[in-house]
Amino acid sequence: MSNTIYIGYYFTVKPIEPAVEILIAELGYAGFESFVETENGVTAYIQKDEWHSDILKDIYVLESDEFEISYTHEDIEQVNWNEEWEKNFNPILVDDMCSVRAPFHPKPDTKYDIVIEPKMSFGTGHHETTHMMIQHLLKADVKDKIVLDMGSGTGVLAILAALRGARDIEAIDIDNWCYINSLENIERNNVPHIKVYEGDASLLEGKHYDVIIANINRNILLNDIKIYAKCLNENGTLYLSGFYDSDIESIEEECNKNGLVFEAKLERNNWVALEFKN
C-alpha cells in the first residue's frame, strides 16, 4: 500500500450543511473511500486505479441550485495522515457517556473513552451515522453477546461493543485501509478479542450473531439485509445506518420481508439509524 497513488478532490461548499453530508454520501457511492471535512467543505480521496474521467457524473448535489460547490483535484502520494487529521480532527462526546478522540487529545472523564489513531478510514464518530450508532449501542444490552460490526471503518463501534461487555465481536470492512486501521485501534484500546476481516457479506456464510451493526449505505444494505437476517440468532437485534430519512420505507420493507420488525429510530440532520428485531 505504500506506493498507492490517490487522487484528492478539494471541495469548497456553501452552505456547508447539509451539502457536505450529501456530497460525502454520493461520493462514497461513486467509489471515493475516505474523507476529511474542512472549514470550507470536504477533501475526498480515491485510489487512482479506481478513478475515471466521469467519476463525478452521478454526483447530483453538484448540480443542485441550493448549494455552491467548486473543486480542484490532484494526484497525491501517501501523506502523513496523522498530521492531516490532527489539523481537522476534534474529539467528540456522545450523550456525555462516550468520547471518541485521537491519541493527541487529553483524556476526558467519560465512562467509555475510545482512542482512534487518525488514518484514512471512515467512522471516527464525527459523521451523523456513526454518532447515532454509538447512541444505539450505549442503550443496547450487548453484555456477553456475539456482535458483528459490518462496514466497520475505524472499528469504533466494535470497540464500544467490547467495552460494553460483548463476548465475541467481529469487524468486517471491504477496504484495506479500514482493516489495517481497525487492527491498530483494537490494540490501542486493549480489546484483543475483536476479530477483524477484510471483505464483504459473503464472509457471513454459516455465521450467527446476537447483534449486527451495519453502517454502510442504502444500496449495499438493501442487497445484504437478507444475509443479516439469516445470521441473526433468535431475539437478535439489527442496527442499520448510512442512509436518509427518505430511504426508511424501502429499508423497512426489505427488513419486514425477511422477518425483521422495526423497533426504534434515531435521526440527525436527515440521516437515520434504525433498530430492528427478529
mmCIF file of C-alpha atoms in Angstrom:
data_model
loop_
_atom_site.group_PDB
_atom_site.id
_atom_site.type_symbol
_atom_site.label_atom_id
_atom_site.label_comp_id
_atom_site.label_asym_id
_atom_site.label_seq_id
_atom_site.Cartn_x
_atom_site.Cartn_y
_atom_site.Cartn_z
ATOM 1 C CA MET A 1 0.000 0.000 0.000
ATOM 2 C CA SER A 2 2.949 2.320 0.485
ATOM 3 C CA ASN A 3 3.179 3.248 -3.196
ATOM 4 C CA THR A 4 -0.542 3.668 -3.753
ATOM 5 C CA ILE A 5 -1.349 6.904 -5.552
ATOM 6 C CA TYR A 6 -4.571 8.644 -4.607
ATOM 7 C CA ILE A 7 -6.407 11.477 -6.257
ATOM 8 C CA GLY A 8 -7.521 14.136 -3.817
ATOM 9 C CA TYR A 9 -10.565 16.289 -4.584
ATOM 10 C CA TYR A 10 -10.814 19.531 -2.634
ATOM 11 C CA PHE A 11 -14.429 20.681 -2.453
ATOM 12 C CA THR A 12 -15.480 24.148 -1.318
ATOM 13 C CA VAL A 13 -19.126 24.130 -0.264
ATOM 14 C CA LYS A 14 -21.661 26.882 0.575
ATOM 15 C CA PRO A 15 -23.615 26.475 2.742
ATOM 16 C CA ILE A 16 -21.712 23.678 4.476
ATOM 17 C CA GLU A 17 -24.757 21.863 5.889
ATOM 18 C CA PRO A 18 -26.405 19.709 4.747
ATOM 19 C CA ALA A 19 -24.465 19.808 1.471
ATOM 20 C CA VAL A 20 -21.265 18.231 2.822
ATOM 21 C CA GLU A 21 -23.121 15.228 4.241
ATOM 22 C CA ILE A 22 -24.962 14.678 0.955
ATOM 23 C CA LEU A 23 -21.743 15.131 -1.003
ATOM 24 C CA ILE A 24 -19.870 12.587 1.132
ATOM 25 C CA ALA A 25 -22.664 10.039 0.725
ATOM 26 C CA GLU A 26 -22.801 10.439 -3.056
ATOM 27 C CA LEU A 27 -19.005 10.354 -3.385
ATOM 28 C CA GLY A 28 -18.979 7.169 -1.309
ATOM 29 C CA TYR A 29 -21.382 5.547 -3.771
ATOM 30 C CA ALA A 30 -19.093 6.642 -6.614
ATOM 31 C CA GLY A 31 -16.052 4.925 -5.128
ATOM 32 C CA PHE A 32 -14.339 7.595 -3.037
ATOM 33 C CA GLU A 33 -13.127 5.848 0.071
ATOM 34 C CA SER A 34 -12.019 8.470 2.564
ATOM 35 C CA PHE A 35 -12.980 11.975 3.574
ATOM 36 C CA VAL A 36 -11.643 14.810 5.699
ATOM 37 C CA GLU A 37 -14.117 17.563 6.499
ATOM 38 C CA THR A 38 -12.576 21.044 6.378
ATOM 39 C CA GLU A 39 -13.650 24.548 7.381
ATOM 40 C CA ASN A 40 -14.798 25.254 3.814
ATOM 41 C CA GLY A 41 -16.087 21.872 2.721
ATOM 42 C CA VAL A 42 -14.506 18.441 2.363
ATOM 43 C CA THR A 43 -11.496 16.702 0.883
ATOM 44 C CA ALA A 44 -12.246 13.329 -0.718
ATOM 45 C CA TYR A 45 -9.783 10.621 -1.730
ATOM 46 C CA ILE A 46 -9.991 7.861 -4.335
ATOM 47 C CA GLN A 47 -7.312 5.446 -5.477
ATOM 48 C CA LYS A 48 -6.029 6.445 -8.901
ATOM 49 C CA ASP A 49 -6.657 2.908 -10.168
ATOM 50 C CA GLU A 50 -10.363 3.335 -9.299
ATOM 51 C CA TRP A 51 -10.683 6.789 -10.853
ATOM 52 C CA HIS A 52 -12.170 7.586 -14.297
ATOM 53 C CA SER A 53 -12.913 10.839 -16.087
ATOM 54 C CA ASP A 54 -16.687 10.608 -15.447
ATOM 55 C CA ILE A 55 -16.289 9.910 -11.726
ATOM 56 C CA LEU A 56 -18.412 12.941 -10.768
ATOM 57 C CA LYS A 57 -21.101 12.387 -13.413
ATOM 58 C CA ASP A 58 -23.669 10.999 -10.947
ATOM 59 C CA ILE A 59 -22.870 13.359 -8.064
ATOM 60 C CA TYR A 60 -26.218 15.090 -8.234
ATOM 61 C CA VAL A 61 -25.609 17.529 -5.398
ATOM 62 C CA LEU A 62 -23.067 19.284 -7.646
ATOM 63 C CA GLU A 63 -25.979 20.295 -9.897
ATOM 64 C CA SER A 64 -28.222 21.490 -7.059
ATOM 65 C CA ASP A 65 -29.363 25.108 -7.105
ATOM 66 C CA GLU A 66 -29.374 25.077 -3.282
ATOM 67 C CA PHE A 67 -25.597 24.938 -2.917
ATOM 68 C CA GLU A 68 -22.464 26.445 -4.399
ATOM 69 C CA ILE A 69 -19.850 23.723 -4.811
ATOM 70 C CA SER A 70 -16.497 24.118 -6.521
ATOM 71 C CA TYR A 71 -13.495 21.814 -6.511
ATOM 72 C CA THR A 72 -9.952 21.146 -7.631
ATOM 73 C CA HIS A 73 -8.122 17.833 -7.707
ATOM 74 C CA GLU A 74 -4.602 16.463 -7.875
ATOM 75 C CA ASP A 75 -2.605 13.251 -7.706
ATOM 76 C CA ILE A 76 -1.093 12.652 -4.282
ATOM 77 C CA GLU A 77 1.316 10.095 -2.874
ATOM 78 C CA GLN A 78 0.641 8.689 0.572
ATOM 79 C CA VAL A 79 0.797 11.552 3.044
ATOM 80 C CA ASN A 80 1.165 11.775 6.799
ATOM 81 C CA TRP A 81 -2.446 11.101 7.745
ATOM 82 C CA ASN A 82 -1.771 11.741 11.422
ATOM 83 C CA GLU A 83 -0.684 15.263 10.529
ATOM 84 C CA GLU A 84 -3.663 15.777 8.209
ATOM 85 C CA TRP A 85 -6.177 14.560 10.773
ATOM 86 C CA GLU A 86 -4.559 16.468 13.612
ATOM 87 C CA LYS A 87 -5.419 19.655 11.717
ATOM 88 C CA ASN A 88 -9.109 18.708 11.406
ATOM 89 C CA PHE A 89 -9.916 16.033 13.971
ATOM 90 C CA ASN A 90 -11.665 17.242 17.121
ATOM 91 C CA PRO A 91 -12.710 14.936 19.969
ATOM 92 C CA ILE A 92 -16.416 14.178 20.194
ATOM 93 C CA LEU A 93 -18.715 13.364 23.083
ATOM 94 C CA VAL A 94 -21.848 11.233 22.707
ATOM 95 C CA ASP A 95 -24.582 11.551 25.347
ATOM 96 C CA ASP A 96 -21.980 12.502 27.999
ATOM 97 C CA MET A 97 -21.029 8.817 28.160
ATOM 98 C CA CYS A 98 -18.715 8.026 25.253
ATOM 99 C CA SER A 99 -15.800 10.025 23.913
ATOM 100 C CA VAL A 100 -14.010 9.384 20.634
ATOM 101 C CA ARG A 101 -10.656 11.084 20.375
ATOM 102 C CA ALA A 102 -7.199 10.883 18.881
ATOM 103 C CA PRO A 103 -4.096 9.998 20.949
ATOM 104 C CA PHE A 104 -3.014 13.643 20.944
ATOM 105 C CA HIS A 105 -6.195 14.754 22.751
ATOM 106 C CA PRO A 106 -6.322 14.842 26.570
ATOM 107 C CA LYS A 107 -8.218 12.003 28.258
ATOM 108 C CA PRO A 108 -11.768 13.078 29.199
ATOM 109 C CA ASP A 109 -13.836 11.942 32.160
ATOM 110 C CA THR A 110 -16.270 9.625 30.369
ATOM 111 C CA LYS A 111 -17.424 6.075 31.053
ATOM 112 C CA TYR A 112 -16.203 4.933 27.636
ATOM 113 C CA ASP A 113 -13.131 6.561 26.146
ATOM 114 C CA ILE A 114 -12.242 5.364 22.633
ATOM 115 C CA VAL A 115 -8.919 6.384 21.120
ATOM 116 C CA ILE A 116 -8.801 6.321 17.325
ATOM 117 C CA GLU A 117 -5.466 6.575 15.565
ATOM 118 C CA PRO A 118 -6.059 9.136 12.782
ATOM 119 C CA LYS A 119 -5.761 7.337 9.473
ATOM 120 C CA MET A 120 -7.631 7.393 6.205
ATOM 121 C CA SER A 121 -10.669 5.477 7.463
ATOM 122 C CA PHE A 122 -14.323 6.383 7.773
ATOM 123 C CA GLY A 123 -16.029 6.079 11.142
ATOM 124 C CA THR A 124 -14.413 8.458 13.587
ATOM 125 C CA GLY A 125 -17.696 9.253 15.291
ATOM 126 C CA HIS A 126 -17.962 12.655 13.654
ATOM 127 C CA HIS A 127 -20.343 11.522 10.961
ATOM 128 C CA GLU A 128 -24.021 11.512 11.945
ATOM 129 C CA THR A 129 -24.443 7.808 11.230
ATOM 130 C CA THR A 130 -21.555 6.707 13.456
ATOM 131 C CA HIS A 131 -22.705 9.106 16.170
ATOM 132 C CA MET A 132 -26.210 7.599 16.145
ATOM 133 C CA MET A 133 -24.910 4.025 16.113
ATOM 134 C CA ILE A 134 -22.878 4.881 19.203
ATOM 135 C CA GLN A 135 -26.115 6.160 20.784
ATOM 136 C CA HIS A 136 -27.881 2.887 19.935
ATOM 137 C CA LEU A 137 -25.021 0.845 21.403
ATOM 138 C CA LEU A 138 -24.984 2.901 24.586
ATOM 139 C CA LYS A 139 -28.594 1.821 25.188
ATOM 140 C CA ALA A 140 -28.270 -1.744 23.908
ATOM 141 C CA ASP A 141 -27.699 -4.803 26.061
ATOM 142 C CA VAL A 142 -24.623 -6.368 24.486
ATOM 143 C CA LYS A 143 -23.131 -7.961 27.612
ATOM 144 C CA ASP A 144 -21.943 -11.500 26.807
ATOM 145 C CA LYS A 145 -23.461 -11.183 23.312
ATOM 146 C CA ILE A 146 -21.967 -12.128 19.933
ATOM 147 C CA VAL A 147 -21.688 -8.926 17.891
ATOM 148 C CA LEU A 148 -20.901 -8.115 14.258
ATOM 149 C CA ASP A 149 -19.758 -4.649 13.137
ATOM 150 C CA MET A 150 -20.339 -4.677 9.367
ATOM 151 C CA GLY A 151 -18.671 -1.887 7.390
ATOM 152 C CA SER A 152 -16.587 -1.273 10.467
ATOM 153 C CA GLY A 153 -14.406 1.616 9.260
ATOM 154 C CA THR A 154 -12.063 2.503 12.124
ATOM 155 C CA GLY A 155 -13.605 -0.206 14.321
ATOM 156 C CA VAL A 156 -15.062 2.345 16.736
ATOM 157 C CA LEU A 157 -18.430 0.557 17.069
ATOM 158 C CA ALA A 158 -16.829 -2.840 17.568
ATOM 159 C CA ILE A 159 -14.574 -1.309 20.222
ATOM 160 C CA LEU A 160 -17.550 0.231 22.027
ATOM 161 C CA ALA A 161 -19.368 -3.134 21.951
ATOM 162 C CA ALA A 162 -16.291 -4.723 23.530
ATOM 163 C CA LEU A 163 -16.073 -2.036 26.204
ATOM 164 C CA ARG A 164 -19.748 -2.650 26.982
ATOM 165 C CA GLY A 165 -19.147 -6.327 27.615
ATOM 166 C CA ALA A 166 -19.787 -8.138 24.330
ATOM 167 C CA ARG A 167 -18.277 -11.626 24.473
ATOM 168 C CA ASP A 168 -17.323 -12.219 20.838
ATOM 169 C CA ILE A 169 -17.022 -9.427 18.272
ATOM 170 C CA GLU A 170 -16.210 -9.492 14.581
ATOM 171 C CA ALA A 171 -15.497 -6.388 12.493
ATOM 172 C CA ILE A 172 -15.643 -6.552 8.692
ATOM 173 C CA ASP A 173 -14.823 -3.908 6.104
ATOM 174 C CA ILE A 174 -14.137 -4.187 2.384
ATOM 175 C CA ASP A 175 -11.433 -1.517 2.496
ATOM 176 C CA ASN A 176 -7.828 -2.488 3.250
ATOM 177 C CA TRP A 177 -7.102 0.830 4.984
ATOM 178 C CA CYS A 178 -10.017 0.240 7.344
ATOM 179 C CA TYR A 179 -8.837 -3.318 8.044
ATOM 180 C CA ILE A 180 -5.343 -2.149 8.970
ATOM 181 C CA ASN A 181 -6.573 0.846 10.945
ATOM 182 C CA SER A 182 -9.060 -1.304 12.894
ATOM 183 C CA LEU A 183 -6.293 -3.680 13.961
ATOM 184 C CA GLU A 184 -4.270 -0.711 15.256
ATOM 185 C CA ASN A 185 -7.259 0.792 17.071
ATOM 186 C CA ILE A 186 -8.198 -2.530 18.670
ATOM 187 C CA GLU A 187 -4.695 -2.860 20.069
ATOM 188 C CA ARG A 188 -4.681 0.766 21.210
ATOM 189 C CA ASN A 189 -7.970 0.313 23.106
ATOM 190 C CA ASN A 190 -6.901 -3.034 24.601
ATOM 191 C CA VAL A 191 -9.805 -5.102 23.259
ATOM 192 C CA PRO A 192 -7.916 -8.028 21.678
ATOM 193 C CA HIS A 193 -10.961 -10.325 21.463
ATOM 194 C CA ILE A 194 -12.281 -8.399 18.424
ATOM 195 C CA LYS A 195 -11.572 -10.300 15.205
ATOM 196 C CA VAL A 196 -11.147 -8.181 12.057
ATOM 197 C CA TYR A 197 -11.716 -9.360 8.484
ATOM 198 C CA GLU A 198 -11.296 -7.702 5.115
ATOM 199 C CA GLY A 199 -14.219 -8.468 2.814
ATOM 200 C CA ASP A 200 -17.986 -8.197 2.341
ATOM 201 C CA ALA A 201 -21.167 -10.015 3.366
ATOM 202 C CA SER A 202 -20.000 -13.183 1.597
ATOM 203 C CA LEU A 203 -17.849 -13.784 4.709
ATOM 204 C CA LEU A 204 -21.002 -14.271 6.803
ATOM 205 C CA GLU A 205 -21.944 -17.678 5.389
ATOM 206 C CA GLY A 206 -22.813 -20.003 8.275
ATOM 207 C CA LYS A 207 -22.153 -17.417 10.998
ATOM 208 C CA HIS A 208 -24.572 -16.296 13.705
ATOM 209 C CA TYR A 209 -24.756 -13.209 15.899
ATOM 210 C CA ASP A 210 -26.951 -11.763 18.631
ATOM 211 C CA VAL A 211 -26.384 -8.173 17.465
ATOM 212 C CA ILE A 212 -25.466 -6.922 13.992
ATOM 213 C CA ILE A 213 -24.405 -3.319 13.380
ATOM 214 C CA ALA A 214 -24.333 -2.316 9.701
ATOM 215 C CA ASN A 215 -23.399 1.278 8.943
ATOM 216 C CA ILE A 216 -22.788 1.266 5.188
ATOM 217 C CA ASN A 217 -25.095 2.769 2.563
ATOM 218 C CA ARG A 218 -28.611 2.249 1.282
ATOM 219 C CA ASN A 219 -27.813 0.132 -1.763
ATOM 220 C CA ILE A 220 -25.469 -2.282 -0.022
ATOM 221 C CA LEU A 221 -27.864 -2.607 2.920
ATOM 222 C CA LEU A 222 -30.827 -3.391 0.653
ATOM 223 C CA ASN A 223 -28.755 -6.085 -1.007
ATOM 224 C CA ASP A 224 -27.432 -7.584 2.242
ATOM 225 C CA ILE A 225 -30.371 -7.350 4.695
ATOM 226 C CA LYS A 226 -31.454 -10.875 3.754
ATOM 227 C CA ILE A 227 -27.979 -12.131 4.703
ATOM 228 C CA TYR A 228 -28.038 -10.290 8.027
ATOM 229 C CA ALA A 229 -31.485 -11.729 8.803
ATOM 230 C CA LYS A 230 -30.205 -15.284 8.254
ATOM 231 C CA CYS A 231 -27.253 -14.612 10.566
ATOM 232 C CA LEU A 232 -29.288 -13.270 13.474
ATOM 233 C CA ASN A 233 -29.851 -15.564 16.431
ATOM 234 C CA GLU A 234 -33.330 -15.782 17.934
ATOM 235 C CA ASN A 235 -34.329 -12.485 19.600
ATOM 236 C CA GLY A 236 -31.476 -10.813 17.751
ATOM 237 C CA THR A 237 -31.100 -7.113 17.024
ATOM 238 C CA LEU A 238 -30.075 -5.423 13.780
ATOM 239 C CA TYR A 239 -28.942 -1.792 13.703
ATOM 240 C CA LEU A 240 -28.825 -0.127 10.289
ATOM 241 C CA SER A 241 -27.492 3.277 9.256
ATOM 242 C CA GLY A 242 -25.837 5.065 6.360
ATOM 243 C CA PHE A 243 -28.974 6.392 4.682
ATOM 244 C CA TYR A 244 -31.521 9.190 4.813
ATOM 245 C CA ASP A 245 -34.976 9.556 6.308
ATOM 246 C CA SER A 246 -36.391 9.277 2.777
ATOM 247 C CA ASP A 247 -34.881 5.775 2.476
ATOM 248 C CA ILE A 248 -36.665 4.346 5.520
ATOM 249 C CA GLU A 249 -39.631 2.960 3.581
ATOM 250 C CA SER A 250 -37.520 0.804 1.264
ATOM 251 C CA ILE A 251 -35.220 -0.317 4.110
ATOM 252 C CA GLU A 252 -38.146 -1.245 6.359
ATOM 253 C CA GLU A 253 -39.914 -3.064 3.524
ATOM 254 C CA GLU A 254 -36.840 -5.231 2.903
ATOM 255 C CA CYS A 255 -36.459 -5.904 6.623
ATOM 256 C CA ASN A 256 -40.108 -6.908 7.002
ATOM 257 C CA LYS A 257 -39.751 -9.216 4.006
ATOM 258 C CA ASN A 258 -37.009 -11.008 5.916
ATOM 259 C CA GLY A 259 -38.824 -11.331 9.224
ATOM 260 C CA LEU A 260 -37.402 -8.237 10.901
ATOM 261 C CA VAL A 261 -39.641 -5.845 12.837
ATOM 262 C CA PHE A 262 -38.966 -2.127 13.322
ATOM 263 C CA GLU A 263 -38.199 -1.121 16.925
ATOM 264 C CA ALA A 264 -36.626 2.341 17.088
ATOM 265 C CA LYS A 265 -35.290 5.256 15.057
ATOM 266 C CA LEU A 266 -32.692 7.946 15.652
ATOM 267 C CA GLU A 267 -32.392 10.947 13.334
ATOM 268 C CA ARG A 268 -29.631 13.505 12.926
ATOM 269 C CA ASN A 269 -29.500 16.057 10.070
ATOM 270 C CA ASN A 270 -31.725 13.873 7.850
ATOM 271 C CA TRP A 271 -29.524 10.810 8.422
ATOM 272 C CA VAL A 272 -31.186 7.968 10.341
ATOM 273 C CA ALA A 273 -30.190 4.882 12.323
ATOM 274 C CA LEU A 274 -32.826 2.174 12.733
ATOM 275 C CA GLU A 275 -33.216 -0.738 15.118
ATOM 276 C CA PHE A 276 -34.930 -3.986 14.057
ATOM 277 C CA LYS A 277 -35.562 -7.262 15.871
ATOM 278 C CA ASN A 278 -36.398 -10.712 14.553
#
